[in-house]
GROMACS .gro file of C-alpha atoms in nm:
model
  419
    1MET     CA    1   2.755  -3.018   3.617
    2THR     CA    2   2.498  -3.063   3.323
    3GLY     CA    3   2.350  -2.755   3.204
    4THR     CA    4   1.986  -2.721   3.093
    5ALA     CA    5   1.867  -2.649   2.735
    6GLU     CA    6   1.797  -2.286   2.813
    7ASN     CA    7   2.133  -2.184   2.962
    8ARG     CA    8   2.393  -2.393   2.776
    9SER     CA    9   2.514  -2.327   2.413
   10PRO     CA   10   2.503  -2.655   2.189
   11ARG     CA   11   2.858  -2.821   2.131
   12PRO     CA   12   3.023  -2.722   1.789
   13ALA     CA   13   2.991  -2.963   1.522
   14GLY     CA   14   3.220  -3.245   1.532
   15PRO     CA   15   3.244  -3.623   1.499
   16SER     CA   16   2.897  -3.784   1.492
   17THR     CA   17   2.769  -3.960   1.807
   18THR     CA   18   2.531  -4.263   1.853
   19VAL     CA   19   2.261  -4.199   2.067
   20LEU     CA   20   1.990  -4.452   2.218
   21VAL     CA   21   1.655  -4.262   2.362
   22THR     CA   22   1.417  -4.503   2.561
   23VAL     CA   23   1.098  -4.368   2.661
   24THR     CA   24   0.883  -4.552   2.916
   25GLY     CA   25   0.502  -4.501   3.050
   26PRO     CA   26   0.140  -4.516   2.999
   27ASP     CA   27   0.051  -4.562   2.619
   28ARG     CA   28  -0.125  -4.242   2.482
   29PRO     CA   29  -0.182  -4.061   2.175
   30GLY     CA   30   0.100  -3.823   2.112
   31VAL     CA   31   0.405  -3.937   2.275
   32THR     CA   32   0.558  -4.036   1.949
   33SER     CA   33   0.450  -3.720   1.818
   34VAL     CA   34   0.620  -3.518   2.118
   35LEU     CA   35   0.959  -3.741   2.112
   36PHE     CA   36   0.995  -3.653   1.759
   37GLY     CA   37   0.918  -3.293   1.765
   38ALA     CA   38   1.195  -3.278   2.034
   39LEU     CA   39   1.455  -3.478   1.785
   40ALA     CA   40   1.367  -3.277   1.467
   41THR     CA   41   1.492  -2.947   1.671
   42GLU     CA   42   1.852  -3.103   1.673
   43PRO     CA   43   2.094  -3.238   1.399
   44VAL     CA   44   1.971  -3.604   1.440
   45SER     CA   45   1.946  -3.861   1.192
   46LEU     CA   46   1.730  -4.149   1.245
   47TYR     CA   47   1.903  -4.516   1.245
   48ASP     CA   48   1.615  -4.725   1.387
   49VAL     CA   49   1.295  -4.744   1.615
   50GLU     CA   50   1.125  -5.012   1.806
   51GLN     CA   51   0.806  -4.996   2.013
   52VAL     CA   52   0.623  -5.236   2.180
   53VAL     CA   53   0.281  -5.193   2.448
   54ILE     CA   54   0.243  -5.427   2.718
   55ARG     CA   55  -0.096  -5.418   2.892
   56ASN     CA   56  -0.123  -5.026   2.801
   57ARG     CA   57   0.237  -4.983   2.912
   58LEU     CA   58   0.470  -4.819   2.641
   59THR     CA   59   0.811  -4.861   2.555
   60LEU     CA   60   0.964  -4.677   2.275
   61GLY     CA   61   1.317  -4.695   2.183
   62VAL     CA   62   1.488  -4.468   1.895
   63LEU     CA   63   1.855  -4.486   1.805
   64VAL     CA   64   1.970  -4.186   1.616
   65SER     CA   65   2.306  -4.026   1.549
   66THR     CA   66   2.400  -3.648   1.595
   67ASP     CA   67   2.659  -3.395   1.511
   68GLY     CA   68   2.554  -3.178   1.783
   69ASP     CA   69   2.619  -3.190   2.162
   70PRO     CA   70   2.454  -3.528   2.301
   71GLU     CA   71   2.418  -3.373   2.635
   72HIS     CA   72   2.192  -3.081   2.484
   73LEU     CA   73   2.017  -3.342   2.314
   74GLN     CA   74   1.963  -3.509   2.613
   75ASP     CA   75   1.811  -3.219   2.775
   76VAL     CA   76   1.596  -3.114   2.529
   77VAL     CA   77   1.425  -3.465   2.496
   78GLU     CA   78   1.403  -3.490   2.877
   79GLN     CA   79   1.190  -3.150   2.866
   80ALA     CA   80   0.963  -3.282   2.641
   81MET     CA   81   0.913  -3.585   2.757
   82THR     CA   82   0.820  -3.447   3.090
   83SER     CA   83   0.544  -3.269   2.929
   84VAL     CA   84   0.361  -3.591   2.859
   85ASP     CA   85   0.472  -3.740   3.181
   86MET     CA   86   0.681  -4.016   3.027
   87GLU     CA   87   1.001  -4.138   3.170
   88VAL     CA   88   1.325  -4.117   2.963
   89ILE     CA   89   1.662  -4.260   2.938
   90VAL     CA   90   1.938  -4.140   2.725
   91GLU     CA   91   2.250  -4.334   2.629
   92THR     CA   92   2.568  -4.238   2.415
   93GLY     CA   93   2.862  -4.424   2.335
   94GLU     CA   94   3.056  -4.651   2.048
   95GLY     CA   95   2.896  -4.984   2.231
   96LEU     CA   96   2.573  -4.868   2.046
   97THR     CA   97   2.538  -5.026   1.704
   98ALA     CA   98   2.350  -4.838   1.413
   99SER     CA   99   2.297  -5.167   1.237
  100ARG     CA  100   2.078  -5.479   1.303
  101SER     CA  101   2.155  -5.840   1.191
  102VAL     CA  102   1.883  -6.075   1.110
  103SER     CA  103   1.792  -6.323   1.394
  104SER     CA  104   1.906  -6.718   1.261
  105HIS     CA  105   1.607  -6.885   1.449
  106ALA     CA  106   1.275  -6.837   1.578
  107VAL     CA  107   1.192  -7.018   1.928
  108VAL     CA  108   0.807  -7.037   2.001
  109ILE     CA  109   0.707  -7.125   2.346
  110LEU     CA  110   0.348  -7.211   2.443
  111GLY     CA  111   0.214  -7.344   2.746
  112SER     CA  112  -0.062  -7.323   2.993
  113PRO     CA  113   0.078  -7.153   3.163
  114ILE     CA  114   0.410  -7.062   3.072
  115THR     CA  115   0.583  -7.019   3.435
  116ALA     CA  116   0.856  -6.781   3.484
  117ARG     CA  117   1.057  -7.097   3.595
  118ALA     CA  118   1.006  -7.240   3.270
  119PHE     CA  119   1.076  -6.931   3.081
  120ARG     CA  120   1.379  -6.895   3.307
  121ALA     CA  121   1.498  -7.265   3.198
  122ILE     CA  122   1.435  -7.176   2.820
  123ALA     CA  123   1.662  -6.879   2.853
  124ALA     CA  124   1.929  -7.058   3.023
  125GLU     CA  125   1.948  -7.349   2.786
  126LEU     CA  126   1.961  -7.092   2.508
  127ALA     CA  127   2.242  -6.926   2.669
  128GLY     CA  128   2.430  -7.231   2.712
  129GLN     CA  129   2.441  -7.317   2.340
  130GLY     CA  130   2.554  -6.972   2.249
  131GLY     CA  131   2.235  -6.829   2.196
  132ASN     CA  132   2.124  -6.447   2.210
  133ILE     CA  133   1.743  -6.341   2.238
  134ASP     CA  134   1.718  -6.066   2.015
  135SER     CA  135   1.368  -6.024   2.059
  136ILE     CA  136   1.065  -6.133   2.248
  137ARG     CA  137   0.674  -6.076   2.157
  138GLY     CA  138   0.339  -6.208   2.293
  139ILE     CA  139   0.171  -6.413   1.995
  140ALA     CA  140  -0.128  -6.577   2.184
  141ASP     CA  141  -0.312  -6.540   2.512
  142TYR     CA  142  -0.570  -6.818   2.466
  143PRO     CA  143  -0.617  -7.099   2.451
  144LEU     CA  144  -0.246  -7.127   2.500
  145THR     CA  145  -0.005  -6.850   2.627
  146GLY     CA  146   0.227  -6.814   2.327
  147LEU     CA  147   0.557  -6.626   2.314
  148GLU     CA  148   0.803  -6.577   2.025
  149LEU     CA  149   1.185  -6.551   2.047
  150LEU     CA  150   1.412  -6.437   1.813
  151ILE     CA  151   1.752  -6.538   1.843
  152SER     CA  152   2.069  -6.540   1.705
  153VAL     CA  153   2.327  -6.841   1.752
  154ASP     CA  154   2.700  -6.830   1.678
  155ARG     CA  155   2.708  -7.188   1.502
  156ASP     CA  156   2.521  -7.221   1.179
  157ASP     CA  157   2.513  -7.567   1.054
  158VAL     CA  158   2.269  -7.891   1.095
  159ALA     CA  159   2.431  -8.006   1.403
  160ALA     CA  160   2.412  -7.706   1.603
  161ASP     CA  161   2.035  -7.694   1.507
  162ALA     CA  162   1.970  -8.043   1.617
  163ALA     CA  163   2.141  -7.960   1.963
  164LEU     CA  164   1.932  -7.648   1.978
  165ARG     CA  165   1.611  -7.844   1.916
  166LYS     CA  166   1.690  -8.152   2.130
  167GLY     CA  167   1.809  -7.893   2.430
  168LEU     CA  168   1.506  -7.708   2.410
  169ALA     CA  169   1.261  -8.027   2.373
  170ALA     CA  170   1.386  -8.124   2.705
  171VAL     CA  171   1.315  -7.816   2.906
  172ALA     CA  172   0.980  -7.815   2.761
  173ALA     CA  173   0.951  -8.169   2.877
  174ARG     CA  174   1.072  -8.084   3.209
  175HIS     CA  175   0.817  -7.800   3.255
  176GLY     CA  176   0.489  -7.899   3.054
  177ILE     CA  177   0.539  -7.665   2.800
  178ASP     CA  178   0.576  -7.689   2.397
  179VAL     CA  179   0.854  -7.550   2.235
  180ALA     CA  180   0.923  -7.497   1.856
  181VAL     CA  181   1.223  -7.408   1.700
  182GLU     CA  182   1.250  -7.284   1.328
  183ARG     CA  183   1.510  -7.120   1.104
  184GLY     CA  184   1.478  -6.739   1.092
  185GLY     CA  185   1.457  -6.465   0.817
  186LEU     CA  186   1.260  -6.520   0.476
  187ALA     CA  187   1.265  -6.914   0.515
  188ARG     CA  188   1.009  -6.895   0.789
  189ARG     CA  189   0.770  -6.663   0.587
  190ALA     CA  190   0.798  -6.859   0.252
  191LYS     CA  191   0.585  -7.124   0.395
  192ARG     CA  192   0.297  -7.171   0.100
  193LEU     CA  193   0.178  -7.566   0.149
  194VAL     CA  194   0.014  -7.727   0.453
  195VAL     CA  195  -0.088  -8.083   0.438
  196PHE     CA  196  -0.269  -8.239   0.770
  197ASP     CA  197  -0.345  -8.594   0.872
  198VAL     CA  198  -0.694  -8.613   0.934
  199ASP     CA  199  -0.772  -8.906   1.212
  200SER     CA  200  -0.661  -8.762   1.541
  201THR     CA  201  -0.532  -8.442   1.374
  202LEU     CA  202  -0.797  -8.282   1.174
  203ILE     CA  203  -1.056  -8.449   1.340
  204GLN     CA  204  -1.126  -8.585   1.687
  205GLY     CA  205  -1.090  -8.978   1.681
  206GLU     CA  206  -1.038  -9.235   1.398
  207VAL     CA  207  -1.279  -9.281   1.134
  208ILE     CA  208  -1.224  -9.668   1.082
  209GLU     CA  209  -1.311  -9.709   1.470
  210MET     CA  210  -1.662  -9.528   1.406
  211LEU     CA  211  -1.698  -9.761   1.129
  212ALA     CA  212  -1.597 -10.071   1.311
  213ALA     CA  213  -1.849  -9.951   1.608
  214TYR     CA  214  -2.138 -10.022   1.370
  215ALA     CA  215  -1.966 -10.370   1.304
  216GLY     CA  216  -1.957 -10.437   1.665
  217ARG     CA  217  -1.605 -10.476   1.634
  218GLU     CA  218  -1.473 -10.148   1.769
  219ALA     CA  219  -1.245 -10.288   2.050
  220GLU     CA  220  -1.061 -10.532   1.785
  221VAL     CA  221  -1.010 -10.267   1.564
  222ALA     CA  222  -0.908  -9.993   1.805
  223ALA     CA  223  -0.612 -10.210   1.935
  224VAL     CA  224  -0.452 -10.274   1.586
  225THR     CA  225  -0.510  -9.921   1.534
  226GLU     CA  226  -0.304  -9.829   1.831
  227ALA     CA  227  -0.023 -10.071   1.730
  228ALA     CA  228   0.022  -9.911   1.395
  229MET     CA  229   0.016  -9.567   1.546
  230ARG     CA  230   0.299  -9.648   1.774
  231GLY     CA  231   0.504  -9.816   1.496
  232GLN     CA  232   0.461 -10.174   1.623
  233ILE     CA  233   0.314 -10.289   1.300
  234ASP     CA  234   0.328 -10.226   0.925
  235PHE     CA  235   0.050  -9.980   0.866
  236GLY     CA  236  -0.044 -10.142   0.525
  237GLU     CA  237  -0.107 -10.470   0.715
  238SER     CA  238  -0.310 -10.292   1.002
  239LEU     CA  239  -0.503 -10.118   0.704
  240HIS     CA  240  -0.630 -10.468   0.582
  241ARG     CA  241  -0.661 -10.618   0.916
  242ARG     CA  242  -0.925 -10.347   1.034
  243VAL     CA  243  -1.073 -10.281   0.684
  244ALA     CA  244  -1.173 -10.696   0.672
  245ALA     CA  245  -1.368 -10.633   0.986
  246LEU     CA  246  -1.583 -10.414   0.801
  247GLU     CA  247  -1.720 -10.663   0.556
  248GLY     CA  248  -2.098 -10.661   0.507
  249LEU     CA  249  -2.154 -10.322   0.639
  250ASP     CA  250  -2.414 -10.127   0.470
  251ALA     CA  251  -2.269  -9.816   0.245
  252SER     CA  252  -2.487  -9.607   0.348
  253ILE     CA  253  -2.316  -9.593   0.746
  254LEU     CA  254  -2.018  -9.405   0.557
  255GLU     CA  255  -2.257  -9.097   0.492
  256GLU     CA  256  -2.361  -9.125   0.882
  257VAL     CA  257  -2.028  -9.146   0.991
  258ALA     CA  258  -1.925  -8.833   0.780
  259ALA     CA  259  -2.227  -8.655   0.913
  260ASP     CA  260  -2.068  -8.724   1.297
  261LEU     CA  261  -1.715  -8.627   1.224
  262GLU     CA  262  -1.613  -8.367   1.499
  263LEU     CA  263  -1.322  -8.109   1.390
  264THR     CA  264  -1.036  -8.083   1.650
  265PRO     CA  265  -1.055  -7.753   1.858
  266GLY     CA  266  -0.882  -7.457   1.651
  267ALA     CA  267  -0.925  -7.660   1.312
  268ARG     CA  268  -1.138  -7.441   1.109
  269THR     CA  269  -0.996  -7.143   1.268
  270THR     CA  270  -0.642  -7.285   1.121
  271VAL     CA  271  -0.752  -7.380   0.791
  272ARG     CA  272  -0.969  -7.046   0.718
  273THR     CA  273  -0.641  -6.840   0.831
  274LEU     CA  274  -0.398  -7.035   0.625
  275ARG     CA  275  -0.646  -6.963   0.347
  276ARG     CA  276  -0.645  -6.610   0.403
  277LEU     CA  277  -0.276  -6.597   0.391
  278GLY     CA  278  -0.261  -6.768   0.048
  279TYR     CA  279  -0.160  -7.125   0.131
  280HIS     CA  280  -0.260  -7.426  -0.063
  281CYS     CA  281  -0.410  -7.681   0.219
  282GLY     CA  282  -0.499  -8.061   0.188
  283VAL     CA  283  -0.519  -8.351   0.369
  284VAL     CA  284  -0.307  -8.694   0.337
  285SER     CA  285  -0.506  -8.972   0.498
  286GLY     CA  286  -0.481  -9.322   0.604
  287GLY     CA  287  -0.844  -9.310   0.609
  288PHE     CA  288  -1.157  -9.325   0.372
  289ARG     CA  289  -1.223  -9.090   0.093
  290GLN     CA  290  -1.617  -9.184   0.111
  291VAL     CA  291  -1.617  -9.008   0.462
  292ILE     CA  292  -1.288  -8.760   0.423
  293ASP     CA  293  -1.441  -8.601   0.088
  294PRO     CA  294  -1.758  -8.386   0.218
  295LEU     CA  295  -1.516  -8.273   0.512
  296ALA     CA  296  -1.268  -8.166   0.254
  297HIS     CA  297  -1.539  -7.989   0.021
  298GLU     CA  298  -1.689  -7.808   0.349
  299LEU     CA  299  -1.305  -7.669   0.445
  300GLU     CA  300  -1.244  -7.561   0.056
  301LEU     CA  301  -0.927  -7.790   0.082
  302ASP     CA  302  -0.721  -7.796  -0.211
  303PHE     CA  303  -0.594  -8.140  -0.204
  304VAL     CA  304  -0.742  -8.480  -0.069
  305ARG     CA  305  -0.552  -8.837  -0.090
  306ALA     CA  306  -0.710  -9.104   0.107
  307ASN     CA  307  -0.795  -9.485   0.050
  308THR     CA  308  -1.109  -9.585  -0.115
  309LEU     CA  309  -1.320  -9.874   0.036
  310GLU     CA  310  -1.445 -10.105  -0.185
  311ILE     CA  311  -1.822 -10.117  -0.233
  312VAL     CA  312  -2.031 -10.416  -0.414
  313ASP     CA  313  -2.418 -10.416  -0.438
  314GLY     CA  314  -2.441 -10.147  -0.122
  315LYS     CA  315  -2.200 -10.345   0.115
  316LEU     CA  316  -1.851 -10.281   0.194
  317THR     CA  317  -1.641 -10.579   0.075
  318GLY     CA  318  -1.375 -10.575   0.348
  319ARG     CA  319  -1.116 -10.438   0.123
  320VAL     CA  320  -0.966 -10.117  -0.033
  321ILE     CA  321  -0.918 -10.057  -0.398
  322GLY     CA  322  -0.651  -9.867  -0.575
  323GLU     CA  323  -0.296  -9.750  -0.404
  324VAL     CA  324  -0.321  -9.754  -0.016
  325VAL     CA  325  -0.235  -9.495   0.134
  326ASP     CA  326   0.049  -9.592   0.393
  327ARG     CA  327   0.378  -9.440   0.550
  328PRO     CA  328   0.555  -9.377   0.217
  329ALA     CA  329   0.237  -9.287   0.009
  330LYS     CA  330   0.204  -8.989   0.245
  331ALA     CA  331   0.541  -8.871   0.161
  332ARG     CA  332   0.468  -8.939  -0.204
  333ALA     CA  333   0.145  -8.732  -0.193
  334LEU     CA  334   0.341  -8.442  -0.030
  335ARG     CA  335   0.577  -8.410  -0.319
  336ALA     CA  336   0.316  -8.462  -0.552
  337PHE     CA  337   0.084  -8.161  -0.411
  338ALA     CA  338   0.432  -7.949  -0.382
  339ASP     CA  339   0.508  -8.029  -0.738
  340GLN     CA  340   0.152  -7.978  -0.886
  341THR     CA  341   0.147  -7.603  -0.704
  342GLY     CA  342   0.520  -7.540  -0.780
  343VAL     CA  343   0.603  -7.506  -0.402
  344PRO     CA  344   0.953  -7.629  -0.348
  345LEU     CA  345   0.939  -7.881  -0.036
  346GLU     CA  346   1.127  -7.656   0.207
  347GLN     CA  347   0.839  -7.418   0.158
  348THR     CA  348   0.577  -7.720   0.305
  349VAL     CA  349   0.448  -7.759   0.653
  350ALA     CA  350   0.311  -8.141   0.735
  351VAL     CA  351   0.103  -8.205   1.048
  352GLY     CA  352   0.039  -8.535   1.200
  353ASP     CA  353   0.014  -8.758   1.477
  354GLY     CA  354   0.111  -9.154   1.395
  355ALA     CA  355   0.409  -9.323   1.295
  356ASN     CA  356   0.245  -9.342   0.959
  357ASP     CA  357   0.330  -8.998   0.918
  358ILE     CA  358   0.718  -8.998   1.005
  359ASP     CA  359   0.804  -8.982   0.640
  360MET     CA  360   0.558  -8.694   0.508
  361LEU     CA  361   0.677  -8.491   0.824
  362THR     CA  362   1.041  -8.564   0.729
  363VAL     CA  363   1.017  -8.470   0.378
  364ALA     CA  364   0.848  -8.152   0.470
  365GLY     CA  365   1.001  -7.822   0.524
  366LEU     CA  366   0.853  -7.794   0.880
  367GLY     CA  367   0.700  -8.110   1.034
  368ILE     CA  368   0.468  -8.046   1.304
  369ALA     CA  369   0.392  -8.365   1.557
  370PHE     CA  370   0.037  -8.300   1.690
  371ASN     CA  371  -0.036  -8.483   2.050
  372ALA     CA  372   0.178  -8.743   1.855
  373LYS     CA  373   0.310  -9.071   1.958
  374PRO     CA  374   0.671  -9.074   2.055
  375ALA     CA  375   0.785  -9.229   1.701
  376LEU     CA  376   0.670  -8.907   1.558
  377ALA     CA  377   0.749  -8.668   1.823
  378GLU     CA  378   1.151  -8.767   1.818
  379VAL     CA  379   1.153  -8.695   1.426
  380ALA     CA  380   0.963  -8.356   1.436
  381ASP     CA  381   1.065  -8.023   1.378
  382ALA     CA  382   0.796  -7.899   1.649
  383ALA     CA  383   0.597  -8.117   1.875
  384LEU     CA  384   0.256  -7.995   2.016
  385SER     CA  385   0.099  -8.158   2.347
  386TYR     CA  386  -0.187  -7.944   2.393
  387PRO     CA  387  -0.531  -8.040   2.207
  388PHE     CA  388  -0.576  -7.690   1.983
  389LEU     CA  389  -0.477  -7.700   1.622
  390ASP     CA  390  -0.433  -7.358   1.590
  391ALA     CA  391  -0.121  -7.377   1.792
  392VAL     CA  392  -0.001  -7.489   1.419
  393LEU     CA  393  -0.050  -7.103   1.336
  394PHE     CA  394   0.142  -6.957   1.641
  395ILE     CA  395   0.449  -7.180   1.509
  396LEU     CA  396   0.437  -7.013   1.208
  397GLY     CA  397   0.441  -6.679   1.372
  398VAL     CA  398   0.066  -6.604   1.333
  399THR     CA  399  -0.068  -6.400   1.604
  400ARG     CA  400  -0.415  -6.453   1.794
  401ASP     CA  401  -0.442  -6.068   1.743
  402GLU     CA  402  -0.396  -6.122   1.373
  403ILE     CA  403  -0.646  -6.421   1.374
  404GLU     CA  404  -0.939  -6.219   1.516
  405ALA     CA  405  -0.866  -5.921   1.357
  406ALA     CA  406  -0.921  -6.077   1.027
  407ASP     CA  407  -1.215  -6.265   1.147
  408ALA     CA  408  -1.377  -5.936   1.234
  409VAL     CA  409  -1.289  -5.777   0.922
  410ASP     CA  410  -1.450  -6.073   0.749
  411GLY     CA  411  -1.767  -6.072   0.934
  412LEU     CA  412  -1.798  -5.711   0.864
  413ILE     CA  413  -1.751  -5.752   0.473
  414ARG     CA  414  -2.044  -6.029   0.483
  415ARG     CA  415  -2.266  -5.785   0.705
  416VAL     CA  416  -2.232  -5.498   0.436
  417PRO     CA  417  -2.475  -5.562   0.115
  418LEU     CA  418  -2.325  -5.536  -0.170
  419ALA     CA  419  -2.386  -5.178  -0.416
   0.00000   0.00000   0.00000
C-alpha cells in the first residue's frame, strides 16, 4: 500500500528516476509556484517544462529526475496540488525521455471551420506517412481558425517532402481547408524577404481591367487576362494585346485608378506586421508603375518592380516602355531584391495568384499561392483559398494574438506624447 508523506520515510538515495508530473485544472495565479514549491522539497533536477492554457483550462507538464523515492515525491506533489484544487498525474519509468528532438516539419491548418473530421483525416495522413505530431497550438481564431502542428517524420529527403505535401493537399481539398507544409527548425524562422504580386493578391481586382473600363473595352481585356492567368497564352503577348486597347486614354485616368485601388482584406495588417518583424517587403507586378507607386509609398514597401506605360502628349500610346515584367522577369526581380538586401533565396517568400507567378514562387524559399489558378497552386509550397491575406502570417508562424498585441502596443505608443 502506498503510504503518505507523513508516515513513510523517503527511500535511500540510489539511481536517478525520471518522473513526469502533469497538472490540470482551472488556470489561476500561483499554480506553478505551488507545484515548484513542492518539488523544491525533494532532491529533484529539472529537465523540461511545457504549459498550455485552452479557454482558461491549464495543463502543465514538468519532467524531472530524482535521486529520492519517486512514490514519496508523488505524495508530496499530490498533497500540494490538492490545496489549489488541481488534478495531478505522476508517471515514472525508463520510457520517459529527458531529451527532445527538433521537429522536422511545421504543418499549418486553416479553415472556416476546421471540423473534427477534417483534423482526423490530417492526422491519419500524417500517421500513414510515418509522421508523429510533436505539438499542436492554436494560432488564429479569426478570420480563420488556424492550428500549427510540429511534426517529425522518419524520412528526410526531397521525395518525402513532396509526398507529404501531396498527401495533405489531397486531404485539404476533400475537406475544404487549407494546409501548408514547411521545414521546421531554424530555417522556418529565418525568412527575411517577402515579395507580393499585386493584382488579385495585394489588391482586389486587376488594374488593367480598371483602366480598360474607362476605355470601354473591359470585357475584351478581361478575357485576355483570364487566359493569361490560366497559362493559356504567353503573358508578354497578353500584356501587349491588353495595353494596346488603352491607346488614346487620358493619362489623368491613372491617378483616378490609383486612388480607387482596394487592398485585399488583411493586406495592410500583413505588411505592417512583417515590417515590425524586420522583413523586407516588396511587390513584383505585371501591372503598371504609375498606378502601383502611390500604394507602395503608402505601405512603405522596400521594392517595386512593374511595367511602365508610355505616355505622349498626356495620352497613353498603347505601349509599354522598358523591360516587360513577365513570368521570367518576376523571378529575376526576386533574385535582384534578395541580392540587394543580402538575403539568401531560401530565406525569401513569394506570394502570387497566376501562372505568370510560377517562376517567382518556384525560386523563392517559400512559395504561397493565394486564391490561385490551378497551374500555380500545383507548384506552390502552400495554397490559400480564403480571401484573407493575413493568412500568410499564420503560415510563417505568427499568431493572431501576437498581431493584436503588437497593434495594441503601437497604438499606445502613438497616444503617449513624447517628453
